Amino acid sequence: MPFTLVPDVAVGASFTEAMWDTYIKGNLNDGLARPVGHTQLGSAAATVTFSSLPGTMGGLLGIWSARSDLVALTTTVMLRFNGDSGTTYDYQRAYAQASLNATEGLTQTSANIGHLPGTTGVANAWSSGFVFVPSYASGSVHKTTYALNAQKWGTTTAMLQVNAYQAIWESTAAITSFQFLCGGGANFLTGSRFTLFGLGLV
Amino acid sequence: MPFTTVPDKATGAVFTEANWDTDIAANLNTGLVVPTARVMASGLSQVDFSSIPGGYAAILLTGYARSTQAVTAAAMNMRLNGDTGATYDRCYMGADGSVEDNAEAFAITAGPFASVPGASSPADSYGGGWMLMPAYDQTDRHKSWTCMSYWKRTNVAAGQTCRFEAGFWRNLAAVTSVSPFIPAGTFAAESVFNLYVLTTV
């Protein structure tokens, strides 16, 4: 439901059910930018899934702060929609790590949207980032994602990254579930946080 | 503090105090992407957003500014909780004209935010960007954030910069203040900074 401009009311006007449903309920639930899901892991987990997403908003914005239990310096944060594990994802990554670099993935089973430290990364380093998905509720176009990520696993040269990612999910289905996956078959550590926002329409 | 889904009302239903407190007041005050502070920074060299409440998913800082220093551009870094120690790291990539650019720095005394045009840049040119920091209030981790910024130094080729940047603070403390600053001069008239909190459910 798009945002509906709230009208002025005259002195003595009644507050009606229609006013509640349209201006309060409709605008707050679907017309503004609001969280639609939030998880802080109480135990390590390989995935975090937000399902039953409303199909009435203009875009999705996922934000996260996480670290992995993989015995490695770093691994990836991946994204999967509607539980689709087919080879339907392509992605491109540009990043700085003491120099400029790029990687890509074609016909992948999930989309790369971030990197994070593993257990051999420097203590207390947690990565963070966001991913934006416009027109997620469309039932007629492939979906595109845009992501940015701050990644650190050490305190000497070439142990920091800023990562920018774009990806496409080659499906015209409306996105109804949004899943973060930890790469390398590993888990996100306890305390990792994920929040998903819906962005309103007019 | 988290967002509460607003229920439907049947015809003739009574509008209650609880409806107001939960569905309207709480959601509007703390349940959405809420602006918490705005500073018009003219005459200041540093802006302090202090007493940032905990309990939200993230903070988002935006800045659109210009410096009075007689340079074409000035770095606009930021400090957290007033920490001036060598506790920050940064890493960026960007472009100046057709030239790709990147750098990293470790154990520095301020974190990245953006840069702004100076007094020697074209008139009325303002710049800046935004910074997003999830988990800003968590005390079990060092903080990290991403920034995106743009500024213009001249009207000729290679006079513009866009940049993606990552910042890191080697501290477990909850972030309760954010202070963007410029090294010399002051922010010009119309320079403005906004801080938002992004809530949870």
mmCIF file of C-alpha atoms in Angstrom:
data_model
loop_
_atom_site.group_PDB
_atom_site.id
_atom_site.type_symbol
_atom_site.label_atom_id
_atom_site.label_comp_id
_atom_site.label_asym_id
_atom_site.label_seq_id
_atom_site.Cartn_x
_atom_site.Cartn_y
_atom_site.Cartn_z
ATOM 1 C CA MET A 1 0.000 0.000 0.000
ATOM 2 C CA PRO A 2 1.617 3.312 -1.000
ATOM 3 C CA PHE A 3 2.003 6.170 1.405
ATOM 4 C CA THR A 4 -1.132 8.286 1.625
ATOM 5 C CA LEU A 5 -0.776 11.961 2.426
ATOM 6 C CA VAL A 6 -2.500 12.719 5.686
ATOM 7 C CA PRO A 7 -5.156 15.409 5.304
ATOM 8 C CA ASP A 8 -6.040 18.156 7.674
ATOM 9 C CA VAL A 9 -9.266 17.700 9.592
ATOM 10 C CA ALA A 10 -11.661 20.379 10.685
ATOM 11 C CA VAL A 11 -12.418 21.199 14.294
ATOM 12 C CA GLY A 12 -14.923 18.731 15.624
ATOM 13 C CA ALA A 13 -14.380 16.213 12.843
ATOM 14 C CA SER A 14 -14.746 12.584 13.829
ATOM 15 C CA PHE A 15 -11.835 10.216 13.885
ATOM 16 C CA THR A 16 -13.048 7.295 11.782
ATOM 17 C CA GLU A 17 -12.097 3.716 11.155
ATOM 18 C CA ALA A 18 -11.143 4.678 7.593
ATOM 19 C CA MET A 19 -8.748 7.295 8.914
ATOM 20 C CA TRP A 20 -7.113 4.735 11.183
ATOM 21 C CA ASP A 21 -6.813 2.119 8.467
ATOM 22 C CA THR A 22 -5.478 4.466 5.811
ATOM 23 C CA TYR A 23 -3.402 7.080 7.569
ATOM 24 C CA ILE A 24 -2.202 5.238 10.645
ATOM 25 C CA LYS A 25 -2.171 1.556 9.850
ATOM 26 C CA GLY A 26 -1.562 1.853 6.099
ATOM 27 C CA ASN A 27 1.123 4.484 6.302
ATOM 28 C CA LEU A 28 2.992 3.027 9.255
ATOM 29 C CA ASN A 29 2.889 -0.579 8.091
ATOM 30 C CA ASP A 30 3.557 -0.087 4.392
ATOM 31 C CA GLY A 31 4.009 3.553 3.492
ATOM 32 C CA LEU A 32 7.177 4.520 5.349
ATOM 33 C CA ALA A 33 10.631 3.046 5.901
ATOM 34 C CA ARG A 34 10.328 0.505 8.699
ATOM 35 C CA PRO A 35 11.974 -2.689 9.891
ATOM 36 C CA VAL A 36 10.351 -5.902 8.745
ATOM 37 C CA GLY A 37 12.742 -8.288 10.478
ATOM 38 C CA HIS A 38 15.587 -8.326 12.988
ATOM 39 C CA THR A 39 17.761 -11.109 14.376
ATOM 40 C CA GLN A 40 20.656 -11.146 16.821
ATOM 41 C CA LEU A 41 21.954 -14.693 16.914
ATOM 42 C CA GLY A 42 21.786 -16.412 20.281
ATOM 43 C CA SER A 43 23.877 -19.239 18.898
ATOM 44 C CA ALA A 44 25.999 -19.675 15.802
ATOM 45 C CA ALA A 45 24.007 -20.259 12.634
ATOM 46 C CA ALA A 46 24.792 -20.824 8.971
ATOM 47 C CA THR A 47 21.844 -18.802 7.735
ATOM 48 C CA VAL A 48 19.481 -16.055 8.815
ATOM 49 C CA THR A 49 16.150 -15.942 6.985
ATOM 50 C CA PHE A 50 13.447 -13.310 6.898
ATOM 51 C CA SER A 51 10.323 -14.789 5.363
ATOM 52 C CA SER A 52 6.716 -13.808 4.690
ATOM 53 C CA LEU A 53 7.864 -10.403 3.538
ATOM 54 C CA PRO A 54 5.138 -7.881 2.735
ATOM 55 C CA GLY A 55 4.664 -7.462 -0.987
ATOM 56 C CA THR A 56 3.521 -3.904 -0.679
ATOM 57 C CA MET A 57 6.689 -1.843 -0.331
ATOM 58 C CA GLY A 58 9.119 -0.228 -2.758
ATOM 59 C CA GLY A 59 12.431 -1.778 -1.760
ATOM 60 C CA LEU A 60 14.343 -3.767 0.821
ATOM 61 C CA LEU A 61 17.404 -2.669 2.765
ATOM 62 C CA GLY A 62 19.347 -5.282 4.715
ATOM 63 C CA ILE A 63 22.034 -4.273 7.201
ATOM 64 C CA TRP A 64 24.349 -6.554 9.155
ATOM 65 C CA SER A 65 27.251 -6.826 11.577
ATOM 66 C CA ALA A 66 28.826 -10.273 11.782
ATOM 67 C CA ARG A 67 31.816 -12.543 12.200
ATOM 68 C CA SER A 68 32.273 -16.175 11.142
ATOM 69 C CA ASP A 69 33.384 -19.351 12.911
ATOM 70 C CA LEU A 70 35.285 -20.517 9.836
ATOM 71 C CA VAL A 71 38.895 -21.349 10.657
ATOM 72 C CA ALA A 72 40.240 -18.855 8.147
ATOM 73 C CA LEU A 73 41.079 -15.194 7.899
ATOM 74 C CA THR A 74 37.950 -14.352 5.924
ATOM 75 C CA THR A 75 34.918 -15.748 4.215
ATOM 76 C CA THR A 76 31.867 -14.453 2.400
ATOM 77 C CA VAL A 77 28.368 -13.255 3.164
ATOM 78 C CA MET A 78 25.943 -14.512 0.547
ATOM 79 C CA LEU A 79 22.297 -13.805 -0.221
ATOM 80 C CA ARG A 80 19.562 -16.083 -1.453
ATOM 81 C CA PHE A 81 15.953 -15.265 -2.323
ATOM 82 C CA ASN A 82 12.859 -17.443 -1.905
ATOM 83 C CA GLY A 83 15.046 -20.392 -0.983
ATOM 84 C CA ASP A 84 16.283 -20.617 -4.575
ATOM 85 C CA SER A 85 19.542 -22.576 -4.580
ATOM 86 C CA GLY A 86 19.652 -22.958 -8.352
ATOM 87 C CA THR A 87 22.383 -21.421 -10.481
ATOM 88 C CA THR A 88 20.397 -18.231 -10.918
ATOM 89 C CA TYR A 89 22.696 -15.591 -9.449
ATOM 90 C CA ASP A 90 25.395 -13.440 -11.068
ATOM 91 C CA TYR A 91 27.487 -10.899 -9.208
ATOM 92 C CA GLN A 92 30.291 -8.406 -9.679
ATOM 93 C CA ARG A 93 32.559 -7.140 -6.929
ATOM 94 C CA ALA A 94 34.962 -4.184 -6.924
ATOM 95 C CA TYR A 95 37.177 -3.732 -3.909
ATOM 96 C CA ALA A 96 40.211 -2.049 -2.438
ATOM 97 C CA GLN A 97 42.683 -4.121 -0.441
ATOM 98 C CA ALA A 98 45.870 -2.091 -0.570
ATOM 99 C CA SER A 99 45.219 -2.044 -4.334
ATOM 100 C CA LEU A 100 42.167 -2.096 -6.566
ATOM 101 C CA ASN A 101 40.723 -5.485 -7.466
ATOM 102 C CA ALA A 102 37.625 -7.113 -8.922
ATOM 103 C CA THR A 103 35.952 -10.495 -8.968
ATOM 104 C CA GLU A 104 32.797 -11.856 -10.529
ATOM 105 C CA GLY A 105 30.543 -14.857 -10.229
ATOM 106 C CA LEU A 106 28.256 -16.243 -12.941
ATOM 107 C CA THR A 107 25.469 -18.798 -12.570
ATOM 108 C CA GLN A 108 26.122 -19.054 -8.861
ATOM 109 C CA THR A 109 23.799 -20.560 -6.280
ATOM 110 C CA SER A 110 23.743 -17.364 -4.210
ATOM 111 C CA ALA A 111 24.848 -13.749 -4.549
ATOM 112 C CA ASN A 112 27.918 -12.321 -2.831
ATOM 113 C CA ILE A 113 27.066 -9.227 -0.774
ATOM 114 C CA GLY A 114 29.849 -9.096 1.807
ATOM 115 C CA HIS A 115 32.995 -10.472 3.401
ATOM 116 C CA LEU A 116 33.689 -11.022 7.083
ATOM 117 C CA PRO A 117 36.525 -12.289 9.290
ATOM 118 C CA GLY A 118 36.917 -15.881 10.416
ATOM 119 C CA THR A 119 38.393 -17.184 13.633
ATOM 120 C CA THR A 120 41.988 -16.472 12.636
ATOM 121 C CA GLY A 121 41.183 -12.848 11.911
ATOM 122 C CA VAL A 122 42.278 -10.268 14.438
ATOM 123 C CA ALA A 123 40.344 -10.377 17.721
ATOM 124 C CA ASN A 124 37.191 -8.292 18.035
ATOM 125 C CA ALA A 125 37.008 -7.421 14.337
ATOM 126 C CA TRP A 126 33.456 -7.688 13.050
ATOM 127 C CA SER A 127 32.486 -6.711 9.545
ATOM 128 C CA SER A 128 29.404 -4.744 8.607
ATOM 129 C CA GLY A 129 27.521 -3.737 5.521
ATOM 130 C CA PHE A 130 24.237 -3.225 3.790
ATOM 131 C CA VAL A 131 22.414 -4.470 0.704
ATOM 132 C CA PHE A 132 19.629 -2.667 -1.160
ATOM 133 C CA VAL A 133 17.094 -4.472 -3.332
ATOM 134 C CA PRO A 134 14.731 -2.227 -5.307
ATOM 135 C CA SER A 135 11.482 -3.491 -6.857
ATOM 136 C CA TYR A 136 11.707 -6.693 -4.854
ATOM 137 C CA ALA A 137 7.952 -7.247 -5.088
ATOM 138 C CA SER A 138 7.836 -7.152 -8.874
ATOM 139 C CA GLY A 139 6.551 -10.312 -10.493
ATOM 140 C CA SER A 140 7.897 -9.467 -13.932
ATOM 141 C CA VAL A 141 11.593 -8.493 -13.789
ATOM 142 C CA HIS A 142 14.858 -9.997 -12.582
ATOM 143 C CA LYS A 143 16.019 -8.559 -9.251
ATOM 144 C CA THR A 144 19.172 -6.528 -8.765
ATOM 145 C CA THR A 145 21.067 -5.942 -5.528
ATOM 146 C CA TYR A 146 23.563 -3.243 -4.510
ATOM 147 C CA ALA A 147 25.810 -3.758 -1.490
ATOM 148 C CA LEU A 148 28.699 -2.126 0.369
ATOM 149 C CA ASN A 149 30.857 -3.732 3.070
ATOM 150 C CA ALA A 150 33.623 -2.828 5.532
ATOM 151 C CA GLN A 151 35.904 -5.807 6.156
ATOM 152 C CA LYS A 152 38.944 -6.182 8.430
ATOM 153 C CA TRP A 153 40.904 -9.219 9.517
ATOM 154 C CA GLY A 154 44.225 -7.736 10.611
ATOM 155 C CA THR A 155 46.123 -4.569 11.404
ATOM 156 C CA THR A 156 48.791 -4.542 8.735
ATOM 157 C CA THR A 157 48.726 -3.723 5.062
ATOM 158 C CA ALA A 158 46.252 -5.553 2.821
ATOM 159 C CA MET A 159 44.116 -6.662 5.756
ATOM 160 C CA LEU A 160 41.351 -4.115 5.227
ATOM 161 C CA GLN A 161 38.786 -4.061 2.465
ATOM 162 C CA VAL A 162 36.022 -1.841 1.230
ATOM 163 C CA ASN A 163 33.845 -3.972 -1.016
ATOM 164 C CA ALA A 164 31.146 -2.863 -3.465
ATOM 165 C CA TYR A 165 28.910 -5.503 -5.021
ATOM 166 C CA GLN A 166 26.161 -5.663 -7.574
ATOM 167 C CA ALA A 167 24.232 -8.834 -8.255
ATOM 168 C CA ILE A 168 21.259 -10.095 -10.200
ATOM 169 C CA TRP A 169 18.838 -12.881 -9.407
ATOM 170 C CA GLU A 170 17.562 -14.274 -12.671
ATOM 171 C CA SER A 171 14.020 -14.789 -11.525
ATOM 172 C CA THR A 172 10.885 -12.780 -12.101
ATOM 173 C CA ALA A 173 9.259 -14.078 -8.932
ATOM 174 C CA ALA A 174 8.403 -11.553 -6.237
ATOM 175 C CA ILE A 175 10.819 -11.851 -3.334
ATOM 176 C CA THR A 176 9.035 -13.273 -0.333
ATOM 177 C CA SER A 177 12.035 -14.484 1.660
ATOM 178 C CA PHE A 178 15.500 -13.027 2.144
ATOM 179 C CA GLN A 179 18.294 -15.227 3.442
ATOM 180 C CA PHE A 180 21.811 -14.297 4.576
ATOM 181 C CA LEU A 181 24.240 -17.239 4.278
ATOM 182 C CA CYS A 182 27.694 -17.564 5.735
ATOM 183 C CA GLY A 183 30.198 -18.696 3.105
ATOM 184 C CA GLY A 184 32.558 -21.642 3.310
ATOM 185 C CA GLY A 185 29.917 -23.817 4.928
ATOM 186 C CA ALA A 186 30.540 -21.953 8.162
ATOM 187 C CA ASN A 187 28.355 -20.179 10.699
ATOM 188 C CA PHE A 188 27.785 -16.616 11.684
ATOM 189 C CA LEU A 189 28.998 -16.226 15.254
ATOM 190 C CA THR A 190 26.703 -15.734 18.206
ATOM 191 C CA GLY A 191 25.869 -12.048 18.451
ATOM 192 C CA SER A 192 25.814 -11.464 14.709
ATOM 193 C CA ARG A 193 23.024 -9.023 13.868
ATOM 194 C CA PHE A 194 20.837 -8.734 10.793
ATOM 195 C CA THR A 195 18.033 -6.262 10.197
ATOM 196 C CA LEU A 196 15.799 -5.968 7.166
ATOM 197 C CA PHE A 197 13.901 -2.781 6.337
ATOM 198 C CA GLY A 198 11.074 -2.203 3.915
ATOM 199 C CA LEU A 199 11.071 1.127 2.121
ATOM 200 C CA GLY A 200 7.688 2.695 1.501
ATOM 201 C CA LEU A 201 6.077 3.635 -1.771
ATOM 202 C CA VAL A 202 4.046 6.580 -2.929
ATOM 203 C CA MET B 1 11.292 0.822 21.013
ATOM 204 C CA PRO B 2 11.007 -1.743 18.172
ATOM 205 C CA PHE B 3 8.399 -1.197 15.480
ATOM 206 C CA THR B 4 4.961 -2.624 16.267
ATOM 207 C CA THR B 5 2.764 -3.658 13.365
ATOM 208 C CA VAL B 6 -0.370 -1.551 13.465
ATOM 209 C CA PRO B 7 -3.602 -3.572 13.733
ATOM 210 C CA ASP B 8 -6.728 -3.130 11.711
ATOM 211 C CA LYS B 9 -9.717 -1.404 13.275
ATOM 212 C CA ALA B 10 -13.265 -2.633 12.883
ATOM 213 C CA THR B 11 -16.105 -0.247 12.230
ATOM 214 C CA GLY B 12 -17.089 1.386 15.464
ATOM 215 C CA ALA B 13 -13.951 0.344 17.318
ATOM 216 C CA VAL B 14 -12.774 2.661 20.040
ATOM 217 C CA PHE B 15 -9.545 4.547 19.597
ATOM 218 C CA THR B 16 -7.707 3.886 22.852
ATOM 219 C CA GLU B 17 -4.832 5.376 24.737
ATOM 220 C CA ALA B 18 -2.928 2.167 24.036
ATOM 221 C CA ASN B 19 -3.457 2.684 20.320
ATOM 222 C CA TRP B 20 -1.943 6.089 20.655
ATOM 223 C CA ASP B 21 0.977 5.046 22.863
ATOM 224 C CA THR B 22 1.926 1.857 21.009
ATOM 225 C CA ASP B 23 0.824 2.280 17.437
ATOM 226 C CA ILE B 24 1.352 5.970 16.949
ATOM 227 C CA ALA B 25 3.658 7.503 19.563
ATOM 228 C CA ALA B 26 6.105 4.628 19.946
ATOM 229 C CA ASN B 27 6.233 3.796 16.267
ATOM 230 C CA LEU B 28 6.688 7.393 15.158
ATOM 231 C CA ASN B 29 9.143 8.291 17.908
ATOM 232 C CA THR B 30 11.305 5.192 17.941
ATOM 233 C CA GLY B 31 9.982 2.561 15.523
ATOM 234 C CA LEU B 32 10.953 3.867 12.119
ATOM 235 C CA VAL B 33 13.989 5.432 10.502
ATOM 236 C CA VAL B 34 13.928 8.388 12.856
ATOM 237 C CA PRO B 35 15.887 11.631 12.558
ATOM 238 C CA THR B 36 17.374 12.282 15.983
ATOM 239 C CA ALA B 37 19.397 15.442 15.476
ATOM 240 C CA ARG B 38 20.156 18.075 12.884
ATOM 241 C CA VAL B 39 22.949 20.624 13.074
ATOM 242 C CA MET B 40 23.409 23.677 10.902
ATOM 243 C CA ALA B 41 27.182 23.876 11.145
ATOM 244 C CA SER B 42 28.053 27.352 9.891
ATOM 245 C CA GLY B 43 30.971 28.714 11.915
ATOM 246 C CA LEU B 44 31.814 25.377 13.501
ATOM 247 C CA SER B 45 34.836 23.226 12.751
ATOM 248 C CA GLN B 46 33.363 20.204 14.505
ATOM 249 C CA VAL B 47 29.839 18.929 14.960
ATOM 250 C CA ASP B 48 29.059 16.811 18.001
ATOM 251 C CA PHE B 49 26.146 14.407 18.018
ATOM 252 C CA SER B 50 26.194 13.264 21.622
ATOM 253 C CA SER B 51 23.985 11.210 23.926
ATOM 254 C CA ILE B 52 23.134 8.850 21.075
ATOM 255 C CA PRO B 53 20.690 6.344 22.542
ATOM 256 C CA GLY B 54 21.369 2.615 22.335
ATOM 257 C CA GLY B 55 18.892 -0.033 21.333
ATOM 258 C CA TYR B 56 18.646 0.592 17.631
ATOM 259 C CA ALA B 57 19.954 -1.464 14.723
ATOM 260 C CA ALA B 58 22.216 1.221 13.255
ATOM 261 C CA ILE B 59 23.018 4.891 13.009
ATOM 262 C CA LEU B 60 23.118 6.837 9.757
ATOM 263 C CA LEU B 61 25.003 10.133 9.518
ATOM 264 C CA THR B 62 24.669 12.475 6.561
ATOM 265 C CA GLY B 63 26.671 15.614 5.896
ATOM 266 C CA TYR B 64 26.453 18.219 3.182
ATOM 267 C CA ALA B 65 29.020 20.938 3.743
ATOM 268 C CA ARG B 66 31.746 23.298 2.569
ATOM 269 C CA SER B 67 34.856 24.551 4.351
ATOM 270 C CA THR B 68 36.035 28.138 4.667
ATOM 271 C CA GLN B 69 39.673 27.005 4.490
ATOM 272 C CA ALA B 70 41.475 28.321 1.391
ATOM 273 C CA VAL B 71 41.897 24.928 -0.237
ATOM 274 C CA THR B 72 40.018 23.171 -3.024
ATOM 275 C CA ALA B 73 38.992 20.338 -0.716
ATOM 276 C CA ALA B 74 39.315 19.400 2.933
ATOM 277 C CA ALA B 75 39.106 15.996 4.549
ATOM 278 C CA MET B 76 36.148 15.617 6.881
ATOM 279 C CA ASN B 77 36.926 12.812 9.285
ATOM 280 C CA MET B 78 35.071 11.840 12.429
ATOM 281 C CA ARG B 79 35.727 10.691 15.956
ATOM 282 C CA LEU B 80 33.663 8.382 18.121
ATOM 283 C CA ASN B 81 33.058 9.058 21.814
ATOM 284 C CA GLY B 82 35.664 11.832 21.622
ATOM 285 C CA ASP B 83 38.451 9.277 21.183
ATOM 286 C CA THR B 84 41.563 10.980 19.794
ATOM 287 C CA GLY B 85 43.801 7.946 20.216
ATOM 288 C CA ALA B 86 45.402 6.062 17.349
ATOM 289 C CA THR B 87 42.498 3.626 17.302
ATOM 290 C CA TYR B 88 41.039 4.010 13.814
ATOM 291 C CA ASP B 89 41.703 2.267 10.504
ATOM 292 C CA ARG B 90 40.431 3.157 7.042
ATOM 293 C CA CYS B 91 40.382 1.862 3.501
ATOM 294 C CA TYR B 92 38.882 3.475 0.410
ATOM 295 C CA MET B 93 38.459 3.237 -3.318
ATOM 296 C CA GLY B 94 37.251 5.904 -5.639
ATOM 297 C CA ALA B 95 37.808 7.886 -8.761
ATOM 298 C CA ASP B 96 39.253 11.299 -9.559
ATOM 299 C CA GLY B 97 38.344 12.031 -13.128
ATOM 300 C CA SER B 98 39.451 8.988 -15.095
ATOM 301 C CA VAL B 99 41.940 7.934 -12.432
ATOM 302 C CA GLU B 100 41.117 5.130 -10.057
ATOM 303 C CA ASP B 101 42.240 5.778 -6.537
ATOM 304 C CA ASN B 102 42.650 3.769 -3.354
ATOM 305 C CA ALA B 103 44.507 3.853 -0.060
ATOM 306 C CA GLU B 104 44.543 2.372 3.416
ATOM 307 C CA ALA B 105 45.753 3.583 6.803
ATOM 308 C CA PHE B 106 46.139 1.914 10.187
ATOM 309 C CA ALA B 107 46.185 3.186 13.751
ATOM 310 C CA ILE B 108 45.230 6.748 12.911
ATOM 311 C CA THR B 109 43.572 9.310 15.171
ATOM 312 C CA ALA B 110 40.261 9.742 13.328
ATOM 313 C CA GLY B 111 37.979 7.635 11.182
ATOM 314 C CA PRO B 112 36.697 8.335 7.689
ATOM 315 C CA PHE B 113 33.492 10.109 6.791
ATOM 316 C CA ALA B 114 33.869 12.263 3.644
ATOM 317 C CA SER B 115 35.593 15.327 2.229
ATOM 318 C CA VAL B 116 34.137 18.727 1.419
ATOM 319 C CA PRO B 117 34.974 21.504 -1.037
ATOM 320 C CA GLY B 118 37.042 24.358 0.374
ATOM 321 C CA ALA B 119 36.970 28.083 -0.226
ATOM 322 C CA SER B 120 39.143 27.704 -3.340
ATOM 323 C CA SER B 121 36.634 25.399 -5.026
ATOM 324 C CA PRO B 122 33.894 26.714 -7.321
ATOM 325 C CA ALA B 123 31.387 28.976 -5.621
ATOM 326 C CA ASP B 124 28.390 27.273 -4.060
ATOM 327 C CA SER B 125 29.946 23.839 -4.433
ATOM 328 C CA TYR B 126 29.054 21.670 -1.443
ATOM 329 C CA GLY B 127 29.870 18.034 -0.879
ATOM 330 C CA GLY B 128 29.886 15.279 1.667
ATOM 331 C CA GLY B 129 28.165 11.970 1.999
ATOM 332 C CA TRP B 130 26.763 9.466 4.427
ATOM 333 C CA MET B 131 27.995 6.909 6.924
ATOM 334 C CA LEU B 132 26.124 3.768 8.072
ATOM 335 C CA MET B 133 27.208 1.949 11.239
ATOM 336 C CA PRO B 134 25.257 -1.180 12.253
ATOM 337 C CA ALA B 135 25.615 -2.563 15.777
ATOM 338 C CA TYR B 136 26.962 0.773 17.004
ATOM 339 C CA ASP B 137 25.838 0.009 20.568
ATOM 340 C CA GLN B 138 27.235 -3.518 20.885
ATOM 341 C CA THR B 139 30.035 -3.939 23.424
ATOM 342 C CA ASP B 140 31.380 -7.284 22.191
ATOM 343 C CA ARG B 141 33.014 -6.007 19.013
ATOM 344 C CA HIS B 142 35.100 -3.293 17.456
ATOM 345 C CA LYS B 143 32.984 -1.007 15.293
ATOM 346 C CA SER B 144 32.996 -0.865 11.512
ATOM 347 C CA TRP B 145 31.115 1.299 9.068
ATOM 348 C CA THR B 146 30.750 2.132 5.383
ATOM 349 C CA CYS B 147 30.734 5.557 3.764
ATOM 350 C CA MET B 148 29.964 6.968 0.361
ATOM 351 C CA SER B 149 30.997 10.506 -0.525
ATOM 352 C CA TYR B 150 31.359 12.985 -3.354
ATOM 353 C CA TRP B 151 32.923 16.414 -3.664
ATOM 354 C CA LYS B 152 34.054 18.788 -6.387
ATOM 355 C CA ARG B 153 37.307 20.747 -6.270
ATOM 356 C CA THR B 154 37.353 22.387 -9.711
ATOM 357 C CA ASN B 155 35.247 22.619 -12.849
ATOM 358 C CA VAL B 156 37.847 20.965 -15.049
ATOM 359 C CA ALA B 157 38.752 17.361 -15.738
ATOM 360 C CA ALA B 158 39.758 15.372 -12.674
ATOM 361 C CA GLY B 159 38.196 17.995 -10.434
ATOM 362 C CA GLN B 160 35.667 15.644 -8.862
ATOM 363 C CA THR B 161 36.005 12.699 -6.521
ATOM 364 C CA CYS B 162 33.621 9.928 -5.582
ATOM 365 C CA ARG B 163 34.642 7.470 -2.932
ATOM 366 C CA PHE B 164 33.537 4.289 -1.175
ATOM 367 C CA GLU B 165 35.168 3.888 2.184
ATOM 368 C CA ALA B 166 35.353 1.519 5.148
ATOM 369 C CA GLY B 167 36.089 2.700 8.674
ATOM 370 C CA PHE B 168 37.072 0.785 11.787
ATOM 371 C CA TRP B 169 37.341 1.751 15.452
ATOM 372 C CA ARG B 170 39.415 -0.456 17.761
ATOM 373 C CA ASN B 171 37.140 -0.097 20.736
ATOM 374 C CA LEU B 172 34.466 -2.248 22.368
ATOM 375 C CA ALA B 173 32.520 0.666 23.844
ATOM 376 C CA ALA B 174 29.033 1.495 22.682
ATOM 377 C CA VAL B 175 29.116 4.515 20.412
ATOM 378 C CA THR B 176 27.402 7.392 22.186
ATOM 379 C CA SER B 177 28.788 10.315 20.212
ATOM 380 C CA VAL B 178 29.845 10.983 16.649
ATOM 381 C CA SER B 179 31.829 14.088 15.745
ATOM 382 C CA PRO B 180 32.630 14.958 12.141
ATOM 383 C CA PHE B 181 35.233 17.695 11.826
ATOM 384 C CA ILE B 182 37.486 19.575 9.429
ATOM 385 C CA PRO B 183 41.141 20.295 10.242
ATOM 386 C CA ALA B 184 41.125 24.061 9.640
ATOM 387 C CA GLY B 185 38.679 26.823 8.960
ATOM 388 C CA THR B 186 35.008 26.345 9.684
ATOM 389 C CA PHE B 187 31.982 24.946 7.945
ATOM 390 C CA ALA B 188 30.423 27.450 5.550
ATOM 391 C CA ALA B 189 26.874 28.711 5.763
ATOM 392 C CA GLU B 190 24.220 26.138 4.858
ATOM 393 C CA SER B 191 26.449 23.241 5.900
ATOM 394 C CA VAL B 192 24.156 20.697 7.491
ATOM 395 C CA PHE B 193 24.461 17.347 9.261
ATOM 396 C CA ASN B 194 21.729 14.875 10.151
ATOM 397 C CA LEU B 195 21.826 11.833 12.372
ATOM 398 C CA TYR B 196 19.232 9.067 12.025
ATOM 399 C CA VAL B 197 18.617 5.892 13.991
ATOM 400 C CA LEU B 198 17.378 2.734 12.262
ATOM 401 C CA THR B 199 15.234 0.664 14.525
ATOM 402 C CA THR B 200 14.544 -3.043 14.956
ATOM 403 C CA VAL B 201 11.418 -5.145 15.239
#
